[in-house]
mmCIF file of C-alpha atoms and ligand atoms in Angstrom:
data_model
loop_
_atom_site.group_PDB
_atom_site.id
_atom_site.type_symbol
_atom_site.label_atom_id
_atom_site.label_comp_id
_atom_site.label_asym_id
_atom_site.label_seq_id
_atom_site.Cartn_x
_atom_site.Cartn_y
_atom_site.Cartn_z
ATOM 1 C CA MET A 1 140.327 50.355 100.771
ATOM 2 C CA SER A 2 138.085 52.801 99.006
ATOM 3 C CA SER A 3 135.414 54.500 101.069
ATOM 4 C CA ILE A 4 132.123 56.050 100.005
ATOM 5 C CA LEU A 5 130.531 58.444 102.452
ATOM 6 C CA LEU A 6 126.729 58.384 102.326
ATOM 7 C CA VAL A 7 125.116 61.296 104.175
ATOM 8 C CA THR A 8 121.331 61.179 104.540
ATOM 9 C CA ALA A 9 119.286 63.858 106.213
ATOM 10 C CA SER A 10 115.573 63.664 105.494
ATOM 11 C CA PRO A 11 113.254 64.345 108.425
ATOM 12 C CA ARG A 12 110.773 61.944 106.755
ATOM 13 C CA GLY A 13 112.510 58.766 107.873
ATOM 14 C CA ASP A 14 111.468 55.658 105.935
ATOM 15 C CA LEU A 15 109.431 57.784 103.530
ATOM 16 C CA SER A 16 112.500 59.610 102.277
ATOM 17 C CA LEU A 17 112.954 59.447 98.515
ATOM 18 C CA SER A 18 116.315 61.242 98.547
ATOM 19 C CA SER A 19 117.774 58.810 101.104
ATOM 20 C CA ARG A 20 116.665 55.768 99.117
ATOM 21 C CA ALA A 21 117.943 57.188 95.829
ATOM 22 C CA ALA A 22 121.242 58.169 97.436
ATOM 23 C CA ARG A 23 121.645 54.619 98.754
ATOM 24 C CA THR A 24 121.139 53.372 95.177
ATOM 25 C CA VAL A 25 123.869 55.738 93.958
ATOM 26 C CA ALA A 26 126.246 54.710 96.766
ATOM 27 C CA ASP A 27 125.603 51.008 96.105
ATOM 28 C CA ALA A 28 126.286 51.521 92.392
ATOM 29 C CA LEU A 29 129.539 53.307 93.194
ATOM 30 C CA ALA A 30 130.534 50.510 95.564
ATOM 31 C CA ARG A 31 129.822 47.870 92.922
ATOM 32 C CA ARG A 32 132.210 49.659 90.587
ATOM 33 C CA LYS A 33 135.031 49.449 93.102
ATOM 34 C CA PRO A 34 135.383 45.955 94.523
ATOM 35 C CA GLY A 35 136.182 46.113 98.221
ATOM 36 C CA ALA A 36 134.769 49.620 98.589
ATOM 37 C CA ARG A 37 132.893 50.209 101.786
ATOM 38 C CA ILE A 38 130.001 52.561 102.386
ATOM 39 C CA VAL A 39 130.134 54.662 105.540
ATOM 40 C CA HIS A 40 126.603 55.827 106.297
ATOM 41 C CA ARG A 41 126.216 59.040 108.281
ATOM 42 C CA ASP A 42 122.490 58.889 109.038
ATOM 43 C CA LEU A 43 121.654 62.363 110.282
ATOM 44 C CA ALA A 44 117.956 61.609 110.681
ATOM 45 C CA ALA A 45 118.648 58.734 113.075
ATOM 46 C CA ALA A 46 121.588 60.434 114.820
ATOM 47 C CA PRO A 47 121.575 64.192 114.249
ATOM 48 C CA LEU A 48 124.618 66.206 115.199
ATOM 49 C CA PRO A 49 123.696 68.914 117.707
ATOM 50 C CA HIS A 50 123.368 72.494 116.588
ATOM 51 C CA ILE A 51 126.669 74.220 117.134
ATOM 52 C CA ASP A 52 126.751 76.471 120.176
ATOM 53 C CA GLN A 53 129.112 78.461 122.366
ATOM 54 C CA ASP A 54 130.919 75.332 123.588
ATOM 55 C CA PHE A 55 131.538 74.280 119.988
ATOM 56 C CA ALA A 56 132.798 77.707 118.937
ATOM 57 C CA VAL A 57 135.218 77.761 121.891
ATOM 58 C CA ALA A 58 136.238 74.101 121.514
ATOM 59 C CA VAL A 59 137.543 74.457 117.954
ATOM 60 C CA LYS A 60 139.976 77.131 119.151
ATOM 61 C CA THR A 61 141.064 75.638 122.467
ATOM 62 C CA PRO A 62 144.009 73.297 123.167
ATOM 63 C CA ALA A 63 142.888 69.746 124.008
ATOM 64 C CA GLU A 64 144.134 69.916 127.610
ATOM 65 C CA LYS A 65 142.000 72.981 128.329
ATOM 66 C CA LEU A 66 138.700 71.644 127.000
ATOM 67 C CA THR A 67 135.791 71.070 129.352
ATOM 68 C CA ALA A 68 134.140 67.640 129.178
ATOM 69 C CA ALA A 69 131.232 69.112 127.216
ATOM 70 C CA GLN A 70 133.577 70.825 124.745
ATOM 71 C CA ALA A 71 135.671 67.676 124.303
ATOM 72 C CA LYS A 72 132.539 65.666 123.535
ATOM 73 C CA LEU A 73 131.394 68.155 120.903
ATOM 74 C CA LEU A 74 134.827 68.293 119.329
ATOM 75 C CA ALA A 75 135.034 64.499 119.195
ATOM 76 C CA ALA A 76 131.723 64.378 117.313
ATOM 77 C CA SER A 77 132.932 67.039 114.907
ATOM 78 C CA ASP A 78 136.287 65.265 114.455
ATOM 79 C CA ALA A 79 134.562 61.961 113.679
ATOM 80 C CA ALA A 80 132.327 63.539 111.017
ATOM 81 C CA THR A 81 135.283 65.438 109.550
ATOM 82 C CA ASP A 82 137.460 62.307 109.493
ATOM 83 C CA GLU A 83 134.751 60.498 107.530
ATOM 84 C CA LEU A 84 134.592 63.266 104.954
ATOM 85 C CA LEU A 85 138.363 63.469 104.562
ATOM 86 C CA ALA A 86 138.735 59.681 104.297
ATOM 87 C CA ALA A 87 136.060 59.304 101.618
ATOM 88 C CA ASP A 88 136.935 58.744 97.968
ATOM 89 C CA ALA A 89 133.418 59.794 96.981
ATOM 90 C CA VAL A 90 130.546 61.453 98.818
ATOM 91 C CA VAL A 91 126.835 60.933 98.280
ATOM 92 C CA ILE A 92 124.658 63.507 100.031
ATOM 93 C CA ALA A 93 120.873 63.298 100.224
ATOM 94 C CA THR A 94 118.395 65.887 101.349
ATOM 95 C CA GLY A 95 114.826 66.836 100.816
ATOM 96 C CA MET A 96 114.107 70.427 99.892
ATOM 97 C CA ILE A 97 112.785 71.741 103.192
ATOM 98 C CA ASN A 98 111.381 75.255 103.208
ATOM 99 C CA PHE A 99 113.437 76.080 100.135
ATOM 100 C CA SER A 100 116.686 74.933 101.657
ATOM 101 C CA ILE A 101 118.376 71.789 102.976
ATOM 102 C CA ALA A 102 117.286 69.700 105.963
ATOM 103 C CA SER A 103 118.446 71.350 109.175
ATOM 104 C CA THR A 104 120.294 68.174 110.195
ATOM 105 C CA LEU A 105 122.421 68.501 107.057
ATOM 106 C CA LYS A 106 123.126 72.147 107.877
ATOM 107 C CA SER A 107 124.401 70.981 111.279
ATOM 108 C CA TRP A 108 126.626 68.408 109.549
ATOM 109 C CA PHE A 109 128.175 71.169 107.429
ATOM 110 C CA ASP A 110 128.684 73.254 110.571
ATOM 111 C CA HIS A 111 130.558 70.331 112.136
ATOM 112 C CA VAL A 112 132.760 69.478 109.154
ATOM 113 C CA ALA A 113 133.661 73.062 108.224
ATOM 114 C CA ARG A 114 136.875 72.948 110.221
ATOM 115 C CA ALA A 115 139.788 75.340 109.754
ATOM 116 C CA HIS A 116 143.030 73.574 108.809
ATOM 117 C CA ARG A 117 141.143 70.339 108.202
ATOM 118 C CA THR A 118 138.583 70.940 105.443
ATOM 119 C CA PHE A 119 139.583 74.504 104.556
ATOM 120 C CA ARG A 120 142.144 77.148 105.369
ATOM 121 C CA TYR A 121 142.655 80.803 104.609
ATOM 122 C CA THR A 122 145.732 81.806 102.673
ATOM 123 C CA ALA A 123 147.027 85.171 101.472
ATOM 124 C CA GLU A 124 145.377 84.313 98.144
ATOM 125 C CA GLY A 125 142.029 83.524 99.771
ATOM 126 C CA PRO A 126 140.294 80.416 101.066
ATOM 127 C CA GLN A 127 141.640 77.017 100.077
ATOM 128 C CA GLY A 128 139.669 73.765 100.278
ATOM 129 C CA LEU A 129 141.486 70.848 101.882
ATOM 130 C CA ALA A 130 138.995 68.052 101.195
ATOM 131 C CA GLY A 131 139.197 67.945 97.404
ATOM 132 C CA GLY A 132 140.097 65.112 95.073
ATOM 133 C CA LYS A 133 136.732 63.405 95.363
ATOM 134 C CA LYS A 134 133.434 63.550 93.549
ATOM 135 C CA ALA A 135 130.184 64.464 95.267
ATOM 136 C CA TYR A 136 126.767 63.229 94.229
ATOM 137 C CA VAL A 137 124.023 65.398 95.694
ATOM 138 C CA VAL A 138 120.511 63.972 95.668
ATOM 139 C CA ILE A 139 117.717 66.482 96.255
ATOM 140 C CA ALA A 140 114.025 65.567 96.380
ATOM 141 C CA SER A 141 111.403 68.288 96.193
ATOM 142 C CA SER A 142 107.762 68.852 95.402
ATOM 143 C CA GLY A 143 108.624 71.953 93.439
ATOM 144 C CA THR A 144 110.681 72.206 90.267
ATOM 145 C CA TYR A 145 113.670 74.499 90.441
ATOM 146 C CA THR A 146 116.018 73.349 87.700
ATOM 147 C CA ASP A 147 113.954 74.168 84.618
ATOM 148 C CA GLY A 148 114.879 77.852 84.598
ATOM 149 C CA GLY A 149 111.386 78.791 85.778
ATOM 150 C CA PRO A 150 110.416 81.352 88.426
ATOM 151 C CA ALA A 151 110.936 78.900 91.327
ATOM 152 C CA ALA A 152 114.683 78.807 90.647
ATOM 153 C CA ALA A 153 115.182 81.930 92.770
ATOM 154 C CA MET A 154 113.650 80.085 95.731
ATOM 155 C CA ASP A 155 116.226 77.290 95.555
ATOM 156 C CA HIS A 156 118.578 77.939 98.451
ATOM 157 C CA ALA A 157 119.666 74.304 98.572
ATOM 158 C CA ARG A 158 121.730 73.813 95.403
ATOM 159 C CA PRO A 159 123.659 77.119 95.611
ATOM 160 C CA TYR A 160 124.441 76.495 99.282
ATOM 161 C CA LEU A 161 125.549 72.898 98.704
ATOM 162 C CA LYS A 162 127.692 73.927 95.741
ATOM 163 C CA SER A 163 129.295 76.741 97.751
ATOM 164 C CA MET A 164 130.036 74.635 100.814
ATOM 165 C CA LEU A 165 131.420 71.661 98.911
ATOM 166 C CA GLY A 166 133.454 74.048 96.746
ATOM 167 C CA PHE A 167 134.744 75.749 99.896
ATOM 168 C CA PHE A 168 136.055 72.334 100.966
ATOM 169 C CA GLY A 169 137.670 71.912 97.546
ATOM 170 C CA ILE A 170 135.030 69.505 96.219
ATOM 171 C CA THR A 171 134.159 70.972 92.847
ATOM 172 C CA ASP A 172 133.253 67.816 90.927
ATOM 173 C CA ILE A 173 129.559 67.716 91.856
ATOM 174 C CA GLU A 174 126.749 65.829 90.162
ATOM 175 C CA PHE A 175 123.262 66.832 91.230
ATOM 176 C CA VAL A 176 120.494 64.240 91.135
ATOM 177 C CA ASP A 177 117.284 66.232 90.846
ATOM 178 C CA ILE A 178 114.133 64.435 92.005
ATOM 179 C CA GLU A 179 111.541 67.116 91.383
ATOM 180 C CA GLY A 180 107.752 67.215 91.450
ATOM 181 C CA VAL A 181 107.258 64.437 93.989
ATOM 182 C CA GLY A 182 104.211 64.096 96.217
ATOM 183 C CA LEU A 183 101.970 66.102 93.904
ATOM 184 C CA GLY A 184 100.185 63.178 92.278
ATOM 185 C CA PHE A 185 100.801 64.261 88.685
ATOM 186 C CA GLU A 186 103.237 61.406 88.179
ATOM 187 C CA PRO A 187 104.101 58.460 90.440
ATOM 188 C CA ASP A 188 107.050 59.275 92.696
ATOM 189 C CA ALA A 189 108.737 56.007 91.682
ATOM 190 C CA VAL A 190 108.751 57.080 88.037
ATOM 191 C CA ILE A 191 110.256 60.465 88.930
ATOM 192 C CA VAL A 192 112.956 58.848 91.058
ATOM 193 C CA GLU A 193 113.817 56.288 88.390
ATOM 194 C CA ARG A 194 114.106 58.994 85.739
ATOM 195 C CA ALA A 195 116.443 61.045 87.939
ATOM 196 C CA LEU A 196 118.585 57.998 88.715
ATOM 197 C CA GLY A 197 118.689 57.132 85.027
ATOM 198 C CA LYS A 198 120.672 60.322 84.398
ATOM 199 C CA VAL A 199 123.340 59.589 87.002
ATOM 200 C CA SER A 200 126.662 58.591 85.517
ATOM 201 C CA ALA A 201 127.351 56.133 88.363
ATOM 202 C CA VAL A 202 124.071 54.254 88.293
ATOM 203 C CA ASP A 203 123.260 51.315 86.122
ATOM 204 C CA LEU A 204 119.521 50.995 86.677
ATOM 205 C CA ALA A 205 119.547 47.414 85.405
ATOM 206 C CA THR A 206 121.547 46.441 88.465
ATOM 207 C CA ALA A 207 120.395 49.152 90.871
ATOM 208 C CA ALA A 208 119.004 47.867 94.146
HETATM 209 C C1 LIG B 1 108.463 70.283 106.360
HETATM 210 C C2 LIG B 1 108.535 70.185 104.871
HETATM 211 C C3 LIG B 1 108.872 71.285 104.128
HETATM 212 C C4 LIG B 1 108.961 71.194 102.751
HETATM 213 N N1 LIG B 1 109.333 72.301 102.034
HETATM 214 C C5 LIG B 1 109.396 72.219 100.689
HETATM 215 C C6 LIG B 1 109.808 73.340 99.920
HETATM 216 O O1 LIG B 1 110.118 74.404 100.431
HETATM 217 N N2 LIG B 1 109.873 73.204 98.584
HETATM 218 C C7 LIG B 1 109.579 72.024 97.953
HETATM 219 O O2 LIG B 1 109.684 71.974 96.737
HETATM 220 N N3 LIG B 1 109.196 70.935 98.657
HETATM 221 C C8 LIG B 1 109.109 71.012 99.995
HETATM 222 N N4 LIG B 1 108.742 69.922 100.735
HETATM 223 C C9 LIG B 1 108.484 68.657 100.032
HETATM 224 C C10 LIG B 1 109.750 67.775 100.123
HETATM 225 O O3 LIG B 1 110.837 68.388 99.494
HETATM 226 C C11 LIG B 1 109.491 66.419 99.522
HETATM 227 O O4 LIG B 1 108.538 65.746 100.324
HETATM 228 C C12 LIG B 1 110.720 65.581 99.396
HETATM 229 O O5 LIG B 1 110.374 64.307 98.911
HETATM 230 C C13 LIG B 1 111.433 65.476 100.748
HETATM 231 O O6 LIG B 1 112.606 64.692 100.604
HETATM 232 P P1 LIG B 1 112.623 63.183 101.123
HETATM 233 O O7 LIG B 1 111.660 62.403 100.259
HETATM 234 O O8 LIG B 1 114.015 62.736 100.948
HETATM 235 O O9 LIG B 1 112.165 63.193 102.543
HETATM 236 C C14 LIG B 1 108.669 69.971 102.098
HETATM 237 C C15 LIG B 1 108.346 68.848 102.867
HETATM 238 C C16 LIG B 1 108.286 68.944 104.235
HETATM 239 C C17 LIG B 1 107.948 67.708 105.041
#
């Protein structure tokens, strides 16, 4: 069965535009593949903890030598990594928060960046092990960063997301740019609909 991983991360809960738009993209992908299931990793509702000393030790320690705390952290990391590896497509949503991604999403990346699972180092350099799938990345922001204007240099979200996904071997990435929201110049709904209208996976006529 085909699996679509939906990762949402806005700290704004029900108000999140990126989470709602990402759900629309995931639903559209699922409709294309009968029987596909959506696995929702809701980082706002259930954030992964910031990685710490126990985590850093746990990823390099044999299972039988782990403390209970380390085993628990590793199990959470394994579960998130399993979801990413099992997915046929990934839809990631984040708001632009202080010119970068939501901190809960950063924690998710810290948990799924696992040597010998999502990447490995070879004599020729790093090799991604989670490739063969497309990623849709939905980013909502008040500012506009993709028009080549001066704000582009402040965008630490898209370059980071592209680098991390590429590091995992996921190079087929479609960004869904929801820009200029919350400013009152244009209704947010119109901005969201326009952004979704450009997504190859989404048929707005049938979008939820
Ligand atoms: C704490 C906070 C920080 C924000 N920082 C930025 C920012 O640096 N740049 C920007 O363009 N918008 C910023 N915004 C606006 C959000 O990107 C915007 O509200 C967006 O819709 C958030 O995504 P969401 O709707 O999925 O929650 C910020 C919003 C919040 C709440």
